[in-house]
Amino acid sequence: MKTIIIGANHAGIAAANVLLSQTGHEVVMIDKNSNLSYLGCGTALWVGRQIDSYEELFYTSKEALEKKGAKISLETEVEMIDFCHKKVYCQNPTETYCETYDKLILATGSRPISPNVPGKDLKNIHFLKSFQDGKTIDALLDNPAVKNVAVVGAGYIGVEIAEAIQRRGKNVHLFDGESGALSSYYDPEFSTKMDQTLADHGIKLHFGEIATAYKGHETVEAIVTNKQEYPVELVIHAIGFLPNNALGQNHLETFRNGAYFVDATQQTSDPDVYAVGDCVTIYSNALQKDTYIALATNAVRSGIVAGHNIAGVKLNAIGVQGSNGISIFGLHMVATGLTVKAAEKYGMDVLYTDYEDYQKPTFMKENGKVSIRIVYEKATRRIVGAQLSSQMDVSMAIHMFSLAIQKQVTIDELKLLDIFFLPHFNQPYNYMTMAALAAE
């Protein structure tokens, strides 16, 4: 059995590792990049000098996978796929060649959204996705002539890189068309905490502003929005991503945004083609239908599922909640499932319960307040989302809510959940219990 995997990052590597652990499987990996396994979520950490270097952001290597038996071709572009004859046509710097397959895994990931505005091709306008992007931006921040930086997009990547650039001593402008940061992940009552944290650390916030043009002579010198013009020497786009579907969009069934539709085994509409990672749909247990959630954790799980099924071991995906988190200037925020705003957007009738209290008893010296919101469906009362924020580390709590959504736990079942108490960790009246008890 020969499986070709197009794309050698998180999802592709996860699938390859499963197949390489089985006997009788030939694995060929093809990627246009010069490296693999880069943890992009760590870019802001090394650009902001919060870690010493980027080397450990690569968790495996070409050599390690080849030692397991994989054949790997980097810096190789897939020009086209002949799905009828199961052929993949490739080109690298020295030759053009063809590979045949029994099974094919598309792990082509996603591509950054680029605003189509005048001046977008000026120098010093960059995206932040690959390792090379990170190195380019890191080098530009060493240039003393780069004083003012515009970050366009206040999602996770935009907020994280804004913090990193501010830590490098630059003047940072953060732009977003929404009314606040992280609006896709948190309701306003929580996102305003992040807005205040960013502002308190000197980041200039420009919400409700959309870039309409870039000005400059060869190199960007200003960003123009629907409100004003600002001098900048560097622009970083962090608007969002779309699935990379160029290779299969004319052959495979796709979602409204172009992602490949897959079933619970990661199989596409072509039975010999599987797709994994950021180029595919995923089942949301909160929505109870297919959607698109591009997260590295989802990518890894999808690769594991595809690898097992190609290897002949039946394994169905169990859906996701889109669990996520962020830590900026000491403010920790975590979320899973749907916000109130997102639920209403999808036509769901939901209620929510909020609660705020100290994480530990007030006699504990190391302490801090925790804010929590639990979102639940009005008719069924099943939990469909949760959000937490604190200066304390409350991240592990979100995993419980993720499981609650997956298992369709109701807000009422949570009220008397067996939660232990010890002053080192929490209060006798736990904030999760109190939020559930306060539910309508």
Coordinates of C-alpha atoms in Angstrom, one line a residue:
M1 CA 0.0 0.0 0.0
K2 CA 1.5 3.3 -1.1
T3 CA 0.2 6.5 0.4
I4 CA 1.2 9.9 -0.8
I5 CA 0.8 12.8 1.7
I6 CA 0.8 16.3 0.2
G7 CA 1.8 18.6 3.0
A8 CA 4.4 17.8 5.7
N9 CA 3.3 19.8 8.7
H10 CA 1.2 18.9 11.7
A11 CA -1.7 17.0 10.1
G12 CA 0.5 15.3 7.5
I13 CA 3.1 14.3 10.0
A14 CA 0.5 12.9 12.4
A15 CA -0.9 10.7 9.5
A16 CA 2.6 9.7 8.5
N17 CA 3.6 8.6 12.0
V18 CA 0.5 6.3 12.2
L19 CA 1.2 4.7 8.8
L20 CA 4.9 4.3 9.5
S21 CA 4.1 2.4 12.7
Q22 CA 2.3 -0.2 10.6
T23 CA 3.9 -2.8 8.5
G24 CA 3.5 -2.9 4.7
H25 CA 2.9 0.8 4.2
E26 CA 5.0 2.9 1.9
V27 CA 4.7 6.6 2.8
V28 CA 5.7 9.5 0.5
M29 CA 5.6 13.0 1.8
I30 CA 5.7 16.0 -0.5
D31 CA 6.0 19.7 0.6
K32 CA 6.9 22.9 -1.1
N33 CA 8.5 24.3 2.0
S34 CA 12.2 23.7 3.0
N35 CA 11.3 22.6 6.5
L36 CA 8.6 20.7 8.4
S37 CA 7.0 20.5 11.8
Y38 CA 7.3 24.2 12.7
L39 CA 5.1 25.2 15.6
G40 CA 3.9 28.6 14.3
C41 CA 2.2 29.3 17.7
G42 CA 5.6 29.9 19.1
T43 CA 6.6 32.6 16.6
A44 CA 5.5 35.4 18.7
L45 CA 7.4 34.0 21.7
W46 CA 10.8 34.1 20.0
V47 CA 10.1 37.3 18.1
G48 CA 9.2 38.8 21.4
R49 CA 12.3 37.3 23.1
Q50 CA 10.3 35.3 25.6
I51 CA 12.2 32.2 24.6
D52 CA 15.8 31.9 23.7
S53 CA 15.6 30.7 20.1
Y54 CA 13.4 29.0 17.5
E55 CA 15.2 25.7 17.2
E56 CA 12.9 23.8 19.6
L57 CA 9.8 25.0 17.8
F58 CA 10.6 22.2 15.3
Y59 CA 9.5 19.0 17.0
T60 CA 10.8 16.5 14.3
S61 CA 12.9 16.5 11.2
K62 CA 13.1 15.1 7.7
E63 CA 15.9 12.8 8.9
A64 CA 13.8 11.5 11.8
L65 CA 10.9 10.6 9.5
E66 CA 13.2 9.1 6.9
K67 CA 14.7 6.9 9.6
K68 CA 11.1 5.6 10.2
G69 CA 10.9 4.7 6.5
A70 CA 9.3 7.7 4.9
K71 CA 10.4 9.1 1.5
I72 CA 10.3 12.9 1.8
S73 CA 10.6 15.5 -0.9
L74 CA 10.8 19.1 0.3
E75 CA 11.0 22.2 -1.8
T76 CA 8.8 20.3 -4.2
E77 CA 5.6 21.8 -5.8
V78 CA 2.7 19.6 -6.7
E79 CA 1.6 20.9 -10.1
M80 CA -1.5 18.8 -10.6
I81 CA -3.2 15.5 -9.5
D82 CA -4.7 13.0 -12.0
F83 CA -7.3 11.6 -9.7
C84 CA -8.6 9.1 -12.3
H85 CA -5.2 7.5 -12.8
K86 CA -3.9 8.2 -9.3
K87 CA -0.9 10.2 -10.3
V88 CA 0.7 13.2 -8.6
Y89 CA 2.8 15.5 -10.9
C90 CA 5.7 17.2 -9.0
Q91 CA 8.4 19.7 -9.7
N92 CA 11.4 20.5 -7.7
P93 CA 14.4 22.7 -8.5
T94 CA 16.1 20.1 -10.6
E95 CA 13.4 17.9 -12.2
T96 CA 9.7 17.3 -13.0
Y97 CA 8.4 13.8 -12.1
C98 CA 5.3 11.8 -11.4
E99 CA 4.4 9.6 -8.4
T100 CA 1.5 7.1 -8.3
Y101 CA -0.5 6.3 -5.2
D102 CA -2.9 3.8 -3.8
K103 CA -4.2 6.3 -1.2
L104 CA -3.7 10.1 -1.2
I105 CA -3.8 12.4 1.8
L106 CA -4.3 16.1 1.2
A107 CA -2.7 18.0 4.1
T108 CA -2.2 21.3 2.2
G109 CA -3.2 23.5 5.1
S110 CA -4.4 27.1 4.7
R111 CA -3.3 30.4 3.2
P112 CA -3.4 33.8 4.7
I113 CA -6.2 36.2 3.6
S114 CA -4.7 39.2 1.7
P115 CA -6.6 42.4 1.5
N116 CA -6.9 43.5 -2.1
V117 CA -6.2 47.2 -1.6
P118 CA -3.8 49.7 -3.4
G119 CA -0.2 49.4 -2.3
K120 CA -0.5 45.8 -1.1
D121 CA 2.6 44.8 -3.0
L122 CA 4.9 47.4 -1.4
K123 CA 8.0 46.1 0.5
N124 CA 7.8 45.4 4.3
I125 CA 4.2 44.2 4.1
H126 CA 4.1 40.6 5.4
F127 CA 2.0 37.7 6.6
L128 CA 2.8 35.6 9.6
K129 CA 2.4 31.9 9.0
S130 CA 5.6 30.1 8.1
F131 CA 9.0 29.9 9.8
Q132 CA 10.4 32.1 7.0
D133 CA 7.8 34.7 7.7
G134 CA 8.9 34.8 11.3
K135 CA 12.5 35.1 10.4
T136 CA 11.8 38.0 8.0
I137 CA 9.8 39.9 10.6
D138 CA 12.3 39.2 13.3
A139 CA 15.1 40.6 11.1
L140 CA 13.1 43.7 10.3
L141 CA 12.5 44.4 13.9
D142 CA 16.3 44.6 14.4
N143 CA 16.3 47.6 12.0
P144 CA 16.3 50.9 14.0
A145 CA 14.6 52.6 11.1
V146 CA 11.5 50.4 11.7
K147 CA 9.8 52.4 14.5
N148 CA 6.1 52.1 13.8
V149 CA 4.4 48.8 13.0
A150 CA 0.8 48.1 11.9
V151 CA -0.7 44.8 12.7
V152 CA -3.9 44.3 10.7
G153 CA -6.2 41.8 12.4
A154 CA -6.8 41.4 16.1
G155 CA -7.4 37.7 16.3
Y156 CA -5.0 35.4 18.2
I157 CA -2.1 35.8 15.8
G158 CA -2.5 39.6 15.5
V159 CA -2.7 40.1 19.3
E160 CA 0.2 37.8 20.0
I161 CA 2.5 39.4 17.4
A162 CA 1.5 42.9 18.6
E163 CA 2.7 41.9 22.1
A164 CA 5.9 40.5 20.7
I165 CA 6.6 43.7 18.7
Q166 CA 5.9 45.9 21.7
R167 CA 8.4 43.9 23.7
R168 CA 10.9 44.7 21.0
G169 CA 10.4 48.4 21.8
K170 CA 8.4 49.4 18.7
N171 CA 5.4 51.6 18.4
V172 CA 2.5 49.2 17.6
H173 CA -0.8 50.0 16.0
L174 CA -3.4 47.2 16.1
F175 CA -6.3 47.4 13.6
D176 CA -9.5 45.4 13.3
G177 CA -12.9 46.0 11.7
E178 CA -14.6 44.6 14.7
S179 CA -15.3 46.5 17.9
G180 CA -12.6 44.7 19.9
A181 CA -9.8 42.1 20.0
L182 CA -10.5 38.4 19.8
S183 CA -14.1 38.9 18.8
S184 CA -14.3 35.4 17.2
Y185 CA -13.5 33.7 20.4
Y186 CA -14.9 35.8 23.3
D187 CA -18.0 37.9 24.0
P188 CA -17.4 41.6 24.6
E189 CA -17.5 41.2 28.4
F190 CA -14.3 39.2 28.0
S191 CA -12.6 40.7 25.0
T192 CA -12.7 44.2 26.6
K193 CA -10.3 42.7 29.3
M194 CA -7.8 42.0 26.6
D195 CA -8.4 45.4 25.0
Q196 CA -7.6 47.1 28.3
T197 CA -4.5 44.9 28.8
L198 CA -3.2 45.8 25.3
A199 CA -3.8 49.5 25.9
D200 CA -2.2 49.4 29.3
H201 CA 1.0 48.2 27.7
G202 CA 1.1 50.9 25.1
I203 CA -0.4 49.2 22.1
K204 CA -2.5 51.7 20.1
L205 CA -5.9 50.2 19.3
H206 CA -7.8 51.0 16.2
F207 CA -11.1 49.0 16.3
G208 CA -13.7 49.6 13.7
E209 CA -11.0 50.6 11.3
I210 CA -10.3 48.8 8.0
A211 CA -7.2 49.2 5.8
T212 CA -8.2 50.8 2.5
A213 CA -4.7 51.5 1.1
Y214 CA -0.9 51.4 1.7
K215 CA 1.3 54.3 0.7
G216 CA 5.0 54.4 0.0
H217 CA 7.8 54.5 -2.6
E218 CA 8.8 50.8 -3.1
T219 CA 8.6 50.3 0.7
V220 CA 5.5 50.9 2.8
E221 CA 5.4 54.3 4.6
A222 CA 1.8 54.6 5.7
I223 CA -1.4 52.7 6.2
V224 CA -4.7 54.4 5.2
T225 CA -7.9 53.3 6.9
N226 CA -11.5 54.3 6.6
K227 CA -10.8 56.8 9.3
Q228 CA -7.3 58.1 9.1
E229 CA -3.7 57.7 7.8
Y230 CA -0.8 56.5 10.0
P231 CA 2.9 56.5 9.3
V232 CA 4.4 52.9 9.5
E233 CA 7.5 51.2 8.3
L234 CA 6.2 47.6 8.6
V235 CA 2.8 46.0 8.2
I236 CA 1.8 42.5 9.3
H237 CA -1.4 41.0 8.0
A238 CA -3.2 38.7 10.4
I239 CA -6.7 38.8 9.0
G240 CA -7.4 35.1 8.9
F241 CA -7.0 32.0 6.7
L242 CA -8.7 30.2 3.9
P243 CA -8.2 26.5 3.0
N244 CA -5.6 25.6 0.4
N245 CA -7.8 23.7 -2.0
A246 CA -6.2 24.4 -5.4
L247 CA -5.3 20.8 -6.0
G248 CA -8.7 19.2 -5.4
Q249 CA -11.3 21.9 -5.7
N250 CA -12.5 20.8 -9.1
H251 CA -12.7 17.1 -8.2
L252 CA -13.7 17.0 -4.5
E253 CA -16.9 18.1 -2.7
T254 CA -16.2 21.4 -0.8
F255 CA -17.7 23.5 2.0
R256 CA -18.9 27.1 1.4
N257 CA -15.4 28.5 2.1
G258 CA -13.7 25.9 -0.1
A259 CA -12.6 23.4 2.5
Y260 CA -12.8 19.8 1.5
F261 CA -15.8 17.9 3.0
V262 CA -14.7 14.8 4.9
D263 CA -16.6 12.2 6.8
A264 CA -15.7 10.9 10.3
T265 CA -12.8 8.9 8.8
Q266 CA -11.3 11.9 7.0
Q267 CA -12.4 10.4 3.7
T268 CA -13.4 12.9 1.0
S269 CA -15.9 12.4 -1.8
D270 CA -13.2 10.4 -3.6
P271 CA -12.9 7.1 -1.7
D272 CA -9.1 6.9 -2.4
V273 CA -8.5 10.5 -1.2
Y274 CA -8.4 11.6 2.5
A275 CA -7.9 15.2 3.6
V276 CA -6.7 16.5 7.0
G277 CA -5.8 19.7 8.8
D278 CA -6.7 23.2 7.8
C279 CA -7.9 22.3 4.3
V280 CA -11.0 20.4 5.6
T281 CA -14.3 20.7 7.4
I282 CA -14.7 19.5 10.9
Y283 CA -17.7 18.4 13.0
S284 CA -18.6 20.9 15.8
N285 CA -20.2 19.2 18.8
A286 CA -21.5 22.6 19.9
L287 CA -23.2 23.3 16.6
Q288 CA -23.9 19.6 15.9
K289 CA -22.9 20.1 12.2
D290 CA -19.9 20.5 10.0
T291 CA -18.0 23.7 10.1
Y292 CA -14.4 25.1 9.6
I293 CA -12.1 25.5 12.6
A294 CA -8.4 25.9 11.7
L295 CA -6.4 24.8 14.8
A296 CA -3.2 22.8 15.1
T297 CA -4.8 20.5 17.7
N298 CA -7.6 19.7 15.3
A299 CA -5.0 19.1 12.5
V300 CA -3.1 16.5 14.5
R301 CA -6.3 14.6 15.5
S302 CA -7.5 14.5 11.9
G303 CA -4.1 13.2 10.8
I304 CA -4.3 10.4 13.4
V305 CA -7.8 9.4 12.2
A306 CA -6.8 9.4 8.5
G307 CA -3.7 7.3 9.2
H308 CA -5.5 4.7 11.1
N309 CA -8.3 4.3 8.6
I310 CA -5.9 4.0 5.7
A311 CA -4.0 1.4 7.7
G312 CA -7.2 -0.6 8.0
V313 CA -7.9 0.3 11.7
K314 CA -11.4 1.7 11.9
L315 CA -11.3 5.0 13.8
N316 CA -14.0 7.7 13.7
A317 CA -13.4 11.3 14.6
I318 CA -15.6 12.4 17.6
G319 CA -16.0 16.1 16.7
V320 CA -14.4 19.1 18.3
Q321 CA -15.3 22.1 20.4
G322 CA -12.6 24.5 19.0
S323 CA -10.9 24.8 22.4
N324 CA -8.4 27.6 22.5
G325 CA -6.4 29.9 24.7
I326 CA -4.1 32.9 24.8
S327 CA -1.8 34.6 27.3
I328 CA -0.8 38.2 26.8
F329 CA 1.1 40.4 29.3
G330 CA 0.0 38.0 32.1
L331 CA -3.7 37.9 31.2
H332 CA -4.8 34.3 30.5
M333 CA -7.9 33.7 28.5
V334 CA -9.3 30.3 27.4
A335 CA -12.5 29.4 25.6
T336 CA -14.3 26.4 24.0
G337 CA -17.4 26.0 22.0
L338 CA -19.6 28.9 21.1
T339 CA -19.8 32.5 22.4
V340 CA -23.2 34.0 22.8
K341 CA -22.6 36.1 19.7
A342 CA -21.6 33.1 17.6
A343 CA -24.5 31.0 18.8
E344 CA -27.0 33.7 17.9
K345 CA -25.3 34.1 14.5
Y346 CA -26.0 30.4 13.9
G347 CA -29.6 30.8 14.9
M348 CA -29.3 29.1 18.3
D349 CA -31.4 30.3 21.2
V350 CA -29.0 30.4 24.1
L351 CA -28.7 31.7 27.7
Y352 CA -25.6 32.3 29.7
T353 CA -24.4 32.6 33.3
D354 CA -21.5 34.8 34.5
Y355 CA -19.6 34.6 37.7
E356 CA -16.5 36.3 39.1
D357 CA -14.6 35.5 42.3
Y358 CA -11.1 34.9 43.6
Q359 CA -9.6 31.5 42.5
K360 CA -8.5 30.7 46.0
P361 CA -9.6 31.7 49.5
T362 CA -8.6 35.3 50.3
F363 CA -6.2 34.2 53.0
M364 CA -3.9 32.7 50.3
K365 CA -1.1 35.1 49.3
E366 CA -0.9 34.0 45.6
N367 CA -4.3 34.7 44.3
G368 CA -6.3 36.4 41.6
K369 CA -9.8 36.9 40.3
V370 CA -11.4 34.5 37.8
S371 CA -14.2 35.5 35.4
I372 CA -16.3 32.7 33.9
R373 CA -19.1 32.6 31.4
I374 CA -21.0 29.4 30.6
V375 CA -23.2 29.4 27.5
Y376 CA -26.1 26.9 27.3
E377 CA -28.9 26.1 24.9
K378 CA -32.3 27.4 26.2
A379 CA -34.4 24.4 25.1
T380 CA -32.1 21.5 25.9
R381 CA -30.0 23.3 28.6
R382 CA -26.9 21.5 27.2
I383 CA -23.7 23.4 27.6
V384 CA -22.4 24.8 24.2
G385 CA -19.6 27.1 25.3
A386 CA -17.4 28.5 28.1
Q387 CA -15.0 31.4 28.5
L388 CA -12.6 32.2 31.4
S389 CA -10.1 34.9 32.1
S390 CA -7.7 35.5 34.9
Q391 CA -4.2 36.5 35.9
M392 CA -4.0 33.0 37.4
D393 CA -3.6 29.9 35.3
V394 CA -7.1 28.5 34.9
S395 CA -6.5 26.8 31.6
M396 CA -7.2 23.2 32.7
A397 CA -10.8 24.1 33.5
I398 CA -11.6 24.6 29.8
H399 CA -10.8 20.9 29.1
M400 CA -13.7 19.9 31.4
F401 CA -16.0 22.2 29.5
S402 CA -14.8 20.8 26.2
L403 CA -15.7 17.3 27.4
A404 CA -19.0 18.7 28.7
I405 CA -19.9 20.0 25.3
Q406 CA -18.8 16.7 23.6
K407 CA -21.0 14.7 26.0
Q408 CA -23.9 17.1 25.9
V409 CA -23.8 17.8 29.7
T410 CA -26.5 20.2 30.8
I411 CA -26.0 23.3 33.0
D412 CA -28.0 21.6 35.7
E413 CA -25.8 18.5 35.8
L414 CA -22.8 20.8 36.4
K415 CA -24.4 22.4 39.5
L416 CA -23.5 19.5 41.9
L417 CA -20.5 18.2 40.0
D418 CA -17.9 16.6 42.4
I419 CA -15.2 19.3 42.5
F420 CA -12.5 18.9 45.2
F421 CA -11.4 21.8 47.4
L422 CA -8.0 22.6 48.7
P423 CA -6.9 26.2 49.4
H424 CA -3.8 25.8 47.3
F425 CA -6.0 25.4 44.2
N426 CA -9.5 26.7 44.7
Q427 CA -12.3 27.8 46.9
P428 CA -14.9 25.6 48.7
Y429 CA -17.6 27.3 46.6
N430 CA -15.9 26.8 43.2
Y431 CA -16.4 29.5 40.6
M432 CA -17.6 26.8 38.1
T433 CA -20.2 25.5 40.6
M434 CA -21.3 29.0 41.5
A435 CA -21.8 30.0 37.9
A436 CA -23.9 26.9 37.2
L437 CA -26.0 27.5 40.3
A438 CA -26.7 31.0 39.1
A439 CA -28.0 29.9 35.8
E440 CA -31.5 30.9 34.9

